[in-house]
mmCIF file of C-alpha atoms in Angstrom:
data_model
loop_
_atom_site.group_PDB
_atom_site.id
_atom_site.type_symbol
_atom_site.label_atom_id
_atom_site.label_comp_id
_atom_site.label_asym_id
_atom_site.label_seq_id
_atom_site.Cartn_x
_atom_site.Cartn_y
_atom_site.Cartn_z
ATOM 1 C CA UNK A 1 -20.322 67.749 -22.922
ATOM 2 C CA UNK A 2 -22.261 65.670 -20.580
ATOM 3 C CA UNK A 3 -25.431 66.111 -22.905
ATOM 4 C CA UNK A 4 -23.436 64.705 -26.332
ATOM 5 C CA UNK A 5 -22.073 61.703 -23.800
ATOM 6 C CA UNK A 6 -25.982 61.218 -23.124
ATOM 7 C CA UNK A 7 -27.138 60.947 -26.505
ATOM 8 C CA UNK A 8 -23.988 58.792 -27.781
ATOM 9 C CA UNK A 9 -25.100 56.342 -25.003
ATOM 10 C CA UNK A 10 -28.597 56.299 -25.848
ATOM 11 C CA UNK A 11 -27.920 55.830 -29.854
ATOM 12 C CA UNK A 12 -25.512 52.924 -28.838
ATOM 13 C CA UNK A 13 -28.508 51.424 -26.758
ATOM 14 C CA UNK A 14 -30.930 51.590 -29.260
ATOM 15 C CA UNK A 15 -28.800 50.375 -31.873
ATOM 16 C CA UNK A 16 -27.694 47.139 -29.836
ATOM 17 C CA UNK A 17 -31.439 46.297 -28.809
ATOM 18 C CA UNK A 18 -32.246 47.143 -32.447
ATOM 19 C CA UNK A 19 -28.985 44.401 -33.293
ATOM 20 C CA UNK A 20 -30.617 42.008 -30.843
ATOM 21 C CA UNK A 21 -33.865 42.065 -32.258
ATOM 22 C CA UNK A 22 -32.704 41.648 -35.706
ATOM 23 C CA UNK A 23 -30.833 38.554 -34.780
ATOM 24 C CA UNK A 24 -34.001 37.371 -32.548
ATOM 25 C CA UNK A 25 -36.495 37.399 -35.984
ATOM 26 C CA UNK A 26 -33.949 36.022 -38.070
ATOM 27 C CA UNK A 27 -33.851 33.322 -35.127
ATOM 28 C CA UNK A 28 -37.430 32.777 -35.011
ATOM 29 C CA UNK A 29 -38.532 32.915 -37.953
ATOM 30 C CA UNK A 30 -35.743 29.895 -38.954
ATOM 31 C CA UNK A 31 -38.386 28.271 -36.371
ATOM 32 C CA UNK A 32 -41.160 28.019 -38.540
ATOM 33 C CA UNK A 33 -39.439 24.881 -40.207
ATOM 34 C CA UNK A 34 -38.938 22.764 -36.772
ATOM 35 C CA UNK A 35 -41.474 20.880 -34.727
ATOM 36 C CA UNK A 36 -41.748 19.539 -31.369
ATOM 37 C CA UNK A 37 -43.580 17.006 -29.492
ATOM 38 C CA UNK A 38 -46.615 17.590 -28.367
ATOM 39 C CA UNK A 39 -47.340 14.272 -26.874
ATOM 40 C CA UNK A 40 -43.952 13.475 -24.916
ATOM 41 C CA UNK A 41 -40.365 12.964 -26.549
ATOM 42 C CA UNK A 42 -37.702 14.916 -27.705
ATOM 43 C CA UNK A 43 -37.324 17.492 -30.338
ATOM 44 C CA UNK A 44 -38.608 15.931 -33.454
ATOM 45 C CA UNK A 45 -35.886 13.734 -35.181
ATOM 46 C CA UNK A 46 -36.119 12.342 -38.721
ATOM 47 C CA UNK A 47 -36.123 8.655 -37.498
ATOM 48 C CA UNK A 48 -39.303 9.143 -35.660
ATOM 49 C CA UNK A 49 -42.378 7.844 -36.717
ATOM 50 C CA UNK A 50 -45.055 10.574 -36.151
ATOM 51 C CA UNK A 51 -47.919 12.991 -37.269
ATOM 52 C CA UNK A 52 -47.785 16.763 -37.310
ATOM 53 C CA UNK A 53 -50.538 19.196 -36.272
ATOM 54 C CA UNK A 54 -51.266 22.100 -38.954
ATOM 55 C CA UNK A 55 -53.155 24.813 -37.794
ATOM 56 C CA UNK A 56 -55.902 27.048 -39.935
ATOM 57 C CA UNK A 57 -56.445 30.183 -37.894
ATOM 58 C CA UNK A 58 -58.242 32.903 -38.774
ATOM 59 C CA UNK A 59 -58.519 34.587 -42.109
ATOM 60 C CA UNK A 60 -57.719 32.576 -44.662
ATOM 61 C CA UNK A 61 -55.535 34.466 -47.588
ATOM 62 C CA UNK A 62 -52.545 34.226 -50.001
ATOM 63 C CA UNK A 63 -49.167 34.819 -49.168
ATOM 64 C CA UNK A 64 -47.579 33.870 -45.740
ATOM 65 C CA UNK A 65 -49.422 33.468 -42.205
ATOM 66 C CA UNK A 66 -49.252 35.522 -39.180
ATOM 67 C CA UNK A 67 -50.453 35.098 -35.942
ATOM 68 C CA UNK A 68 -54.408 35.593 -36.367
ATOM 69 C CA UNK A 69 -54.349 34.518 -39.988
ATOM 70 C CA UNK A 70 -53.730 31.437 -42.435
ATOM 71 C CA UNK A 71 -51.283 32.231 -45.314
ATOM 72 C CA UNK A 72 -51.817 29.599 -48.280
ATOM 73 C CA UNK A 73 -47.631 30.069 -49.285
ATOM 74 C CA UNK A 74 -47.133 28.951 -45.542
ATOM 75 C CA UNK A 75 -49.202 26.008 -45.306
ATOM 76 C CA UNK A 76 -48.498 24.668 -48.464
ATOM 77 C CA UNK A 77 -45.233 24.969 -47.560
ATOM 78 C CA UNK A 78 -45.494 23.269 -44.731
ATOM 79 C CA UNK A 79 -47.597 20.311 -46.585
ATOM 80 C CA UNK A 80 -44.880 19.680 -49.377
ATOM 81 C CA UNK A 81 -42.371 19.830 -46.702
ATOM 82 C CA UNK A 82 -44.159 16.205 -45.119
ATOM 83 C CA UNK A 83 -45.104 14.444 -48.149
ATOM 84 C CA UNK A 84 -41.366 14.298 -48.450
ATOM 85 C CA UNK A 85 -40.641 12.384 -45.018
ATOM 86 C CA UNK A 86 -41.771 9.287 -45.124
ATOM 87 C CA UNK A 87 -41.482 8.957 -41.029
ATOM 88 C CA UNK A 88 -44.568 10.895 -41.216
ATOM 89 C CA UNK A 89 -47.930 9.003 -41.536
ATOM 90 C CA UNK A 90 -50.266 11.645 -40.679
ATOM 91 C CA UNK A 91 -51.579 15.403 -40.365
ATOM 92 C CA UNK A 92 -53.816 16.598 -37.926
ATOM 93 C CA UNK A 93 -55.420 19.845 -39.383
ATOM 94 C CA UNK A 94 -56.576 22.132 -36.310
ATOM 95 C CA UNK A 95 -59.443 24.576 -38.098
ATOM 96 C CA UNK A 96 -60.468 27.584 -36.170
ATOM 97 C CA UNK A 97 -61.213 29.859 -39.027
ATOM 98 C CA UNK A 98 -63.941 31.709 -41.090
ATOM 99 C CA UNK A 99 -63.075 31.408 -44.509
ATOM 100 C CA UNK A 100 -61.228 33.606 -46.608
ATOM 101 C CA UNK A 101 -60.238 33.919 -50.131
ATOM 102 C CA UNK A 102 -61.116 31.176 -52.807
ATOM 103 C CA UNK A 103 -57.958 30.693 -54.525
ATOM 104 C CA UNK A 104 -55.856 30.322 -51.395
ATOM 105 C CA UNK A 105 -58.998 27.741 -50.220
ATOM 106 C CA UNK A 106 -58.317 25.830 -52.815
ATOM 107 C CA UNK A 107 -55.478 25.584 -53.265
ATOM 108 C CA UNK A 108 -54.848 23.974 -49.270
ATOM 109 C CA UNK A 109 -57.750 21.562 -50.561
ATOM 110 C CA UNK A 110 -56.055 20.509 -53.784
ATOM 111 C CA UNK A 111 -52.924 20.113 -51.680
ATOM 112 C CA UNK A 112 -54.235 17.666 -48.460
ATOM 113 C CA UNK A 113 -56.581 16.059 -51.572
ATOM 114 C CA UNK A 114 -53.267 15.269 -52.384
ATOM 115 C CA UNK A 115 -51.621 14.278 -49.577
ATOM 116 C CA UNK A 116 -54.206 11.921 -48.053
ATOM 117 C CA UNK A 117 -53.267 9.353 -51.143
ATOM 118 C CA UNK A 118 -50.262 8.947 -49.207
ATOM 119 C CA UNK A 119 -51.176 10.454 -45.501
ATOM 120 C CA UNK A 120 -54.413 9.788 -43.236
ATOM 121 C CA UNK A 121 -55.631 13.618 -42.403
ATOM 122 C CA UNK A 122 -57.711 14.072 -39.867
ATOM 123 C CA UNK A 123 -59.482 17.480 -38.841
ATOM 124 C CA UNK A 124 -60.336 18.731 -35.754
ATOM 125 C CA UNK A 125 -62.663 21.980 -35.388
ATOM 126 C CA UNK A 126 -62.520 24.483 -32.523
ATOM 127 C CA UNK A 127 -65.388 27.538 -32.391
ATOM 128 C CA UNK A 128 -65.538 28.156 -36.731
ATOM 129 C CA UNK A 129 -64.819 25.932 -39.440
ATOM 130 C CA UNK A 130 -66.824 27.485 -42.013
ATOM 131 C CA UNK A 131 -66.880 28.452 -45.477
ATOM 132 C CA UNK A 132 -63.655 28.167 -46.825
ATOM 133 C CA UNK A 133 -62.651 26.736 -43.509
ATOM 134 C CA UNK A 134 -65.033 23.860 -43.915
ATOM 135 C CA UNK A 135 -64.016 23.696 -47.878
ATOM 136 C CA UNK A 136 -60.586 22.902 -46.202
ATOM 137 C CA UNK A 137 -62.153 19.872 -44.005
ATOM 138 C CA UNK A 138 -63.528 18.513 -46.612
ATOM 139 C CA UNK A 139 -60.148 17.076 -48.037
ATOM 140 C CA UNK A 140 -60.056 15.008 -44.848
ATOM 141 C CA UNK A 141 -60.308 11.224 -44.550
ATOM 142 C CA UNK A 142 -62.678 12.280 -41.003
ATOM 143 C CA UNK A 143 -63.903 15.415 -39.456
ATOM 144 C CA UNK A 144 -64.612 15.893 -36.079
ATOM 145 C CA UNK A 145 -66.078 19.060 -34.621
ATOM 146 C CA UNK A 146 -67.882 20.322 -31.243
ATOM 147 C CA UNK A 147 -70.834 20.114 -30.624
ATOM 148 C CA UNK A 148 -70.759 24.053 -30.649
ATOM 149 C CA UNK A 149 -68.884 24.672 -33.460
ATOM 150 C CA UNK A 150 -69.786 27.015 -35.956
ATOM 151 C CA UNK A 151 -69.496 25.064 -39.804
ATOM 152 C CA UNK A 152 -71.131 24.619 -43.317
ATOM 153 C CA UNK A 153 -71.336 27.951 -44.578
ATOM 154 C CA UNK A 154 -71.204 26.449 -48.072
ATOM 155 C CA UNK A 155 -71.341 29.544 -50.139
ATOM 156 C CA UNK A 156 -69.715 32.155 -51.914
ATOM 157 C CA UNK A 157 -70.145 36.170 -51.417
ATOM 158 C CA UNK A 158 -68.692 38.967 -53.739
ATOM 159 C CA UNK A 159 -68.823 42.743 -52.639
ATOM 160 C CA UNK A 160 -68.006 46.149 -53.568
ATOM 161 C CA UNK A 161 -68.614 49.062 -51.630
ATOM 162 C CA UNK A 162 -70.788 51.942 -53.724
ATOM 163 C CA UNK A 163 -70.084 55.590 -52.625
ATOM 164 C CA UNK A 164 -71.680 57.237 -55.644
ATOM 165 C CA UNK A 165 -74.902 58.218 -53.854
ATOM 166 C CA UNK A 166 -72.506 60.030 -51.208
ATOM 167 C CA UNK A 167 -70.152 61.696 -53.707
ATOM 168 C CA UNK A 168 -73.345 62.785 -55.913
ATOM 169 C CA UNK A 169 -74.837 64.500 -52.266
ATOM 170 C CA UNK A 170 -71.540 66.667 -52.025
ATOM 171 C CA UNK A 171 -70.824 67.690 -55.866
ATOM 172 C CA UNK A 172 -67.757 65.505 -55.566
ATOM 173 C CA UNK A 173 -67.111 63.802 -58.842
ATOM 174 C CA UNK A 174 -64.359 61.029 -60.078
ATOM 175 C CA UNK A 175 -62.698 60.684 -62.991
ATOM 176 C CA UNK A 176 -62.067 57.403 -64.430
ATOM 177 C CA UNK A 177 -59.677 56.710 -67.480
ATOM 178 C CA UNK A 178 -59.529 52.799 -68.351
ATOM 179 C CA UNK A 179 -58.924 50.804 -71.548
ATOM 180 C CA UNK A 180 -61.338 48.008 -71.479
ATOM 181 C CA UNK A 181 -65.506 48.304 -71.293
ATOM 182 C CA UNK A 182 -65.264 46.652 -67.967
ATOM 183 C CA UNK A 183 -62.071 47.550 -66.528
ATOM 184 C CA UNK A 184 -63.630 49.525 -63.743
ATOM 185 C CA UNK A 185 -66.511 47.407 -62.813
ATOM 186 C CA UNK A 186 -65.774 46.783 -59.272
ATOM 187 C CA UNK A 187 -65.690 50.785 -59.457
ATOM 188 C CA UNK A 188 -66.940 52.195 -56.064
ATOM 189 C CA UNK A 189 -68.013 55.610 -57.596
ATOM 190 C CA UNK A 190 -70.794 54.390 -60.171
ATOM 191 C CA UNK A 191 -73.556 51.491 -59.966
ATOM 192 C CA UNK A 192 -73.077 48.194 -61.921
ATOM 193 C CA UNK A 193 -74.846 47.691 -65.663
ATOM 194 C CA UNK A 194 -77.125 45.194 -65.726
ATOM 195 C CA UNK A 195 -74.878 43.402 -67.678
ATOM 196 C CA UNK A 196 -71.782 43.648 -65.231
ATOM 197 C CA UNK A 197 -74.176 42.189 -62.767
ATOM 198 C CA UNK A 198 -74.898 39.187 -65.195
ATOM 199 C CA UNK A 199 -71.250 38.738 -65.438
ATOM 200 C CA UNK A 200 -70.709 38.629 -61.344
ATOM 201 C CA UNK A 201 -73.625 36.411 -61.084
ATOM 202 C CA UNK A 202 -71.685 33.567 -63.654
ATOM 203 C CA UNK A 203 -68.576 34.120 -61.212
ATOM 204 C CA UNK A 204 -69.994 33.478 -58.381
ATOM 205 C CA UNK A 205 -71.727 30.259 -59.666
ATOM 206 C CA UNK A 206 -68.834 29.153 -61.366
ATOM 207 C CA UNK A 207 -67.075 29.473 -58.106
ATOM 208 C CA UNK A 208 -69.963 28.237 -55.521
ATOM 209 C CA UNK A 209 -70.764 25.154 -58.080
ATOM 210 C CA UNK A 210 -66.389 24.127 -57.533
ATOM 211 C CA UNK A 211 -66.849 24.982 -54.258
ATOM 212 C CA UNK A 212 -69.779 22.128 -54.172
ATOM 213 C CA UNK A 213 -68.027 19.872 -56.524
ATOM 214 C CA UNK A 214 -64.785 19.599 -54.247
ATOM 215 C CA UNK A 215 -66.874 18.879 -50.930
ATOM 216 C CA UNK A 216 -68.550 15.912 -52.630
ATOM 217 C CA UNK A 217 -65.339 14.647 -54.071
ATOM 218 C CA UNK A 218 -63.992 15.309 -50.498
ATOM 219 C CA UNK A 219 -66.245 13.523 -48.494
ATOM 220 C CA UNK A 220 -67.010 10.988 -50.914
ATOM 221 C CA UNK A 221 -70.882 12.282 -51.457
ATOM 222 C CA UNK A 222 -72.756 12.900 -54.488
ATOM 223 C CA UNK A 223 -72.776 16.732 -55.556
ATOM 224 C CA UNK A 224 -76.634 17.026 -55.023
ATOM 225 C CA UNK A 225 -76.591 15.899 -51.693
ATOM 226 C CA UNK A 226 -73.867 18.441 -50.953
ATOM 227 C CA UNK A 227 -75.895 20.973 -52.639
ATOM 228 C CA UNK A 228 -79.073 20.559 -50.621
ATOM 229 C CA UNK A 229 -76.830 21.366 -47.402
ATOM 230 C CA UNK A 230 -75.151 24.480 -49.571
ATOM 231 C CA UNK A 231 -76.386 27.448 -50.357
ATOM 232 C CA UNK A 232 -74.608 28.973 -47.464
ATOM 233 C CA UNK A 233 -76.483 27.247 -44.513
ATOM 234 C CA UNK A 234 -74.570 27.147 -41.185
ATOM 235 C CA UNK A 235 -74.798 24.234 -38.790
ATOM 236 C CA UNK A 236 -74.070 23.555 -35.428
ATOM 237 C CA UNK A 237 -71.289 20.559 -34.788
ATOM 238 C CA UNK A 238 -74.059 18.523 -33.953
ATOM 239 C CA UNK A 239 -76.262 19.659 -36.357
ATOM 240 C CA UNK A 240 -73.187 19.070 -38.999
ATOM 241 C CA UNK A 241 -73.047 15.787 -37.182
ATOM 242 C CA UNK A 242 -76.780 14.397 -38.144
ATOM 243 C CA UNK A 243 -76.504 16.089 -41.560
ATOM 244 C CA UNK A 244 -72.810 13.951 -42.452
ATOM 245 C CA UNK A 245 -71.084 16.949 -43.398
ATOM 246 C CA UNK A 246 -68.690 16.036 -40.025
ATOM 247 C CA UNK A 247 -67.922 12.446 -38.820
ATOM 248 C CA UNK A 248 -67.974 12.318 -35.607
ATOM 249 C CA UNK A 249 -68.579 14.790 -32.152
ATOM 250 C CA UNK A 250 -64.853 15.232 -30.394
ATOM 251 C CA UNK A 251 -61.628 17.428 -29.878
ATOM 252 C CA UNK A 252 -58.026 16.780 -30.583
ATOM 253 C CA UNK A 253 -57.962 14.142 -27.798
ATOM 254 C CA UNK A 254 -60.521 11.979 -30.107
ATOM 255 C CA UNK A 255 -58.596 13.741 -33.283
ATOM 256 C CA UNK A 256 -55.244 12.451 -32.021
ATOM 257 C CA UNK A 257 -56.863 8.408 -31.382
ATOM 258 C CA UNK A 258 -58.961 8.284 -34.755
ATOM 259 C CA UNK A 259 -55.371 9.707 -36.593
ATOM 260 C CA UNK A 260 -53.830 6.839 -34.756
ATOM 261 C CA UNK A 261 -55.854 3.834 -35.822
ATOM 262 C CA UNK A 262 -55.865 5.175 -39.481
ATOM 263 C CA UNK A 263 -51.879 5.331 -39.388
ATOM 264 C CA UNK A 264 -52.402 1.665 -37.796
ATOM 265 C CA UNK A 265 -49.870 2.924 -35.057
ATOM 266 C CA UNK A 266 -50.033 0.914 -32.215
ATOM 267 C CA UNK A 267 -51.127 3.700 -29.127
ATOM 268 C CA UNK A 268 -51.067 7.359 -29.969
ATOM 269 C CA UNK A 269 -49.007 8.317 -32.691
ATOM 270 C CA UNK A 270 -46.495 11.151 -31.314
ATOM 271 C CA UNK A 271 -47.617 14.481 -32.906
ATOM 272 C CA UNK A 272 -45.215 16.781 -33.646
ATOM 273 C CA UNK A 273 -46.493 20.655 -33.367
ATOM 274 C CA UNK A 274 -44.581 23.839 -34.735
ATOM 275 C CA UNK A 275 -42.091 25.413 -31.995
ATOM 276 C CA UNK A 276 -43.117 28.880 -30.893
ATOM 277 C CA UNK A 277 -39.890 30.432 -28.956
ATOM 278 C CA UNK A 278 -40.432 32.792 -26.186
ATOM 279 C CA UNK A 279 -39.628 35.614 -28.429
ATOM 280 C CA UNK A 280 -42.409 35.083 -30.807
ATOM 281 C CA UNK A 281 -44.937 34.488 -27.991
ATOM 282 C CA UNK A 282 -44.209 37.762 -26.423
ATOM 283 C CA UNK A 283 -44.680 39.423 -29.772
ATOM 284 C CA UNK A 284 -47.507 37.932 -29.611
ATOM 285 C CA UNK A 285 -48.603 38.634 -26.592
ATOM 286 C CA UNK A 286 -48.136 42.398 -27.526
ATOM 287 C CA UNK A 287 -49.791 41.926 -30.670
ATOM 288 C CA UNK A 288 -47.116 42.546 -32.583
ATOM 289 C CA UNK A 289 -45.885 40.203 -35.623
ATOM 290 C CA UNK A 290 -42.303 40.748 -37.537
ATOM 291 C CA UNK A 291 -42.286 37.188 -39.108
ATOM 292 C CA UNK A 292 -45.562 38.463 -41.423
ATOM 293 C CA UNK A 293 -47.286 41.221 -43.070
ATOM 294 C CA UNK A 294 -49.565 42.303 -40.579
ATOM 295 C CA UNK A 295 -51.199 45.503 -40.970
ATOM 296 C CA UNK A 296 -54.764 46.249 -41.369
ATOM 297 C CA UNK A 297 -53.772 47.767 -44.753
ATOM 298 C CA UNK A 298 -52.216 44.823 -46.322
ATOM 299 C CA UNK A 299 -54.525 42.769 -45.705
ATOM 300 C CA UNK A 300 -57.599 45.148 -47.019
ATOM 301 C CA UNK A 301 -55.611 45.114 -50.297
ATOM 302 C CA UNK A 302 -55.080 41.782 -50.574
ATOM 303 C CA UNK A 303 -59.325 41.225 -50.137
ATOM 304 C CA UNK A 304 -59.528 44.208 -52.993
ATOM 305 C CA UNK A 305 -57.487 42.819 -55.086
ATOM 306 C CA UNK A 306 -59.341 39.488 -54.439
ATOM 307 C CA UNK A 307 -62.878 40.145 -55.376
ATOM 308 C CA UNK A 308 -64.598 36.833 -54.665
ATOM 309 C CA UNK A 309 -64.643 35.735 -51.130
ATOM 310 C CA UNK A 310 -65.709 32.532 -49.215
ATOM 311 C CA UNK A 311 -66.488 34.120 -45.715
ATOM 312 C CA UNK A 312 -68.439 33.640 -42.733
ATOM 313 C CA UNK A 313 -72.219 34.967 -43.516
ATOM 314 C CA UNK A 314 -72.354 38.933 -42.487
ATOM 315 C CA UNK A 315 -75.381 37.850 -40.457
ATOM 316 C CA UNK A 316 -73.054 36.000 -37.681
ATOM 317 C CA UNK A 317 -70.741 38.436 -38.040
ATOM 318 C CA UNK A 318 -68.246 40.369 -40.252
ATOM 319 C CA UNK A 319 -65.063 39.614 -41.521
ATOM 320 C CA UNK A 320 -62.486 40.862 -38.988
ATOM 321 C CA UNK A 321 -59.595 43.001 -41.192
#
């Protein structure tokens, strides 16, 4: 009797920390819609003039962000939400990323392109802003990065892994049924025609010569200057700094004064920053994540399913999954 009391205790434990929890994400992630001040004030209030700090953090890929990633859905999101409020005269974009996928690259460029006809943007960039994190920058009215950051990276990479040699070494064969000649040509378990190759190639410089077109138009350059600094060359901050692909050497406290005088705000502009409650950060802390899609495997599919990549060159490292 005293066993069955036991377990009825524990199940109506479990299922009111499982209630409180529930209640505690539904809380937290209504959170990702408010901002606070990160520069003195209140709570951010519609009648307040101010900017708002956007953060580009890690991978960048479709869908929503999590912690250690950049979702495009959430930033643009985010973006739409302030081209709405006219109390808002600014964005300061915080880039600490990589790169990631093209399409969700783009489409956070075509989006601040956007923005800064009615917005001054102004980017800041921590350790890496390269790749598709720099192709991000680049829809900035000015850049500033560290003299130790990490950028350029101009470039675009495709991949497939090829297991055929492996499979062939074992007598292990694969079957493949498709309708289409080139259905399968990603295909892991065979090697590429020469004609599937040809057809990658146009891809990728369909995609890189975008890619150069839309830092030109971003920073105001001619396309052949951008495309003598392409070709996937990296660059220190300073480096960046000689070479004009940045504006100027500085963090967010040089971020925050140049975002001011471009908003023609007398002082600093108050910037408003995204609210992280106490349950989030200790999810965090834990490395756990219920407001996003987290897991190693979603985010492998996700890069399958996207073939072409803008990423960090495998010679500084690989892409973190």
């Amino acid at each position: 009797m005293e066993r069955n009391q036991f377990l009825l205790f524990l199940s109506f434990l479990f299922s009111t920390i499982a209630t409180i929890l529930g209640i505690a994400i539904l809380v937290s992630g209504s959170s990702l819609a408010r901002f606070s001040s990160g520069t003195g004030g209140g709570l951010f209030q519609a009648s307040e003039i101010g900017a708002v700090v956007i953060p580009i953090v890690g991978e960048i890929h479709s869908g929503e962000s999590t912690f250690d990633s950049t979702g495009a859905d959430t930033v643009l999101r985010q973006l739409r939400e302030l081209e709405e409020d006219g109390n808002i005269k600014g964005i300061l974009v915080e880039i600490n990323s990589p790169g990631g996928t093209v399409a969700a690259s783009q489409e956070i460029f075509n989006e601040l392109l956007h923005l800064r006809k009615t917005k001054k943007i102004v980017v800041s960039m921590k350790d890496v802003a390269a790749s598709g994190g720099y192709y991000i920058a680049a829809a900035s009215d000015y850049i500033f990065a560290q003299n130790g950051t990490i950028t350029g990276s101009i470039g675009v990479i495709s991949f497939a892994p090829n297991v055929k040699g492996l499979l062939d070494r074992y007598g292990v064969g694969v079957r493949t049924y498709k309708a289409g000649k080139y259905k399968d040509m990603y295909s892991p378990f065979r090697d590429s025609t020469n004609e599937e190759d040809d057809m990658i190639g146009k891809q990728l410089q369909d995609t890189y010569r975008k890619f150069v077109e839309d830092v030109a138009k971003g920073r105001n350059k001619t396309v052949k200057s951008i495309e003598e600094l392409a070709e996937g060359k990296i660059y220190s901050g300073e480096d960046a700094f000689r070479n004009k692909l940045v504006d100027d050497i500085g963090g967010r406290r040089e971020a925050h004064k140049k975002l001011s005088e471009l908003c023609q705000y007398d002082g600093l502009i108050p910037l408003f920053e995204q609210e992280i409650s106490p349950f989030d950060r200790f999810l965090q802390s834990i490395g756990v994540n219920f407001l996003g899609d987290n897991s190693h495997v979603s985010k492998i599919r996700s890069l399958i399913q996207s073939q072409v990549l803008v990423i960090l060159p495998t010679a500084l490292g690989k892409l973190m999954l």
